[in-house]
Amino acid sequence: MVRRKLGRSELEVSPLCFGGNVFGWTINEDTSFKILDHFIAAGGNFIDTADVYSKWASGNQGGESETILGKWLKQRGNREQVVIATKVGNDLGIKGKGLSRKYIQQAVEDSLQRLQTDYIDLYQSHIDDESIPLEETLETYGELISQGKVRVIGASNYSAYLELKSYNSLIVTFLLYRYVYKAT
């Protein structure tokens, strides 16, 4: 399967991204592994999940999809060949929600542990969080990039207004990352 650049990042992904929200919800671990094996065998390399998947299913608390994906990555030993996208911010009940520095810092550690990896290729804000200044969220992402925990950031399910509003903040954060975080 042909690979293409994801936006302006260095990530090269298959044109199809496998959505992992079904792991631990409508399909069990064994079936998830088989489907992932077929996806990779067909040339795919881009897999999407989120910390909240699949909290909505009876008996689940969130993180089930990341956990199954992490087990598969460890068993197959193919982490370097797969591009993992995951998301943060949705309500995980007692575990919290949002895009504050404190929450993101804890959430990324939890995701890394569940995914059994030391980095996330694409880390995305899953929702708008107007209670937190966008600069705080973006600065936190910049720190995670400089620490090597995250390669690229993105946004999912953002309103058009916040997308436009975030443009100026993104430029500021990029400049901070480029001139401050990269320099240290």
Phi, psi and omega in degrees: 000139180292143176256152175220154179294140175272104183059229178258013182279176176274356182289132175248121187233156173291154180294341176255133176249128180278123179275116185268016181292346180278342181295124179080005179240281181265348174226145182277180183299313182300313179294321177301315179300316181297316180294317178298318177301316179294320179299314179293317179298329179279358177104001178286154177215000189248116184234130182251139176211189176199156180296333183278344182288122005235067182304328185290342181282142181306128178087351180266157180235003185100150181091353182298317180296313178299321181297313179296315179299318178298318177298318179297314179301316181294314180297320184275340180062034185243026185306320183292341182265356186243139175258117183256125173248130174222169188227159182223154170124329181291161185290118176254025178067235183299335180285342177109188180195170171107185185233032175285159178306309183300315183293315181298318181300321178286318183296320180294321178297318178297316179295317179300319179294313181296321180282351180054049179218167178254003176207154175246132182289311181230114180249124188238145167287122185280335186214165169291146171220086184288353179280348182241132177301133181303326179300322179297315179298311183292323176296322178296316177300319177302319178296318180295324177294314181294333177279352180081009180277336181225138179267314185219148178246162178201183179226143179228136177062031175275146174289154179300323179299313180291327175301312180295315180299324184285343183304311180295320178296323180297319178298316179299314180295320177301315180295320176301312181299312185295317187260340180253301185293320180290332183284339183266000000 
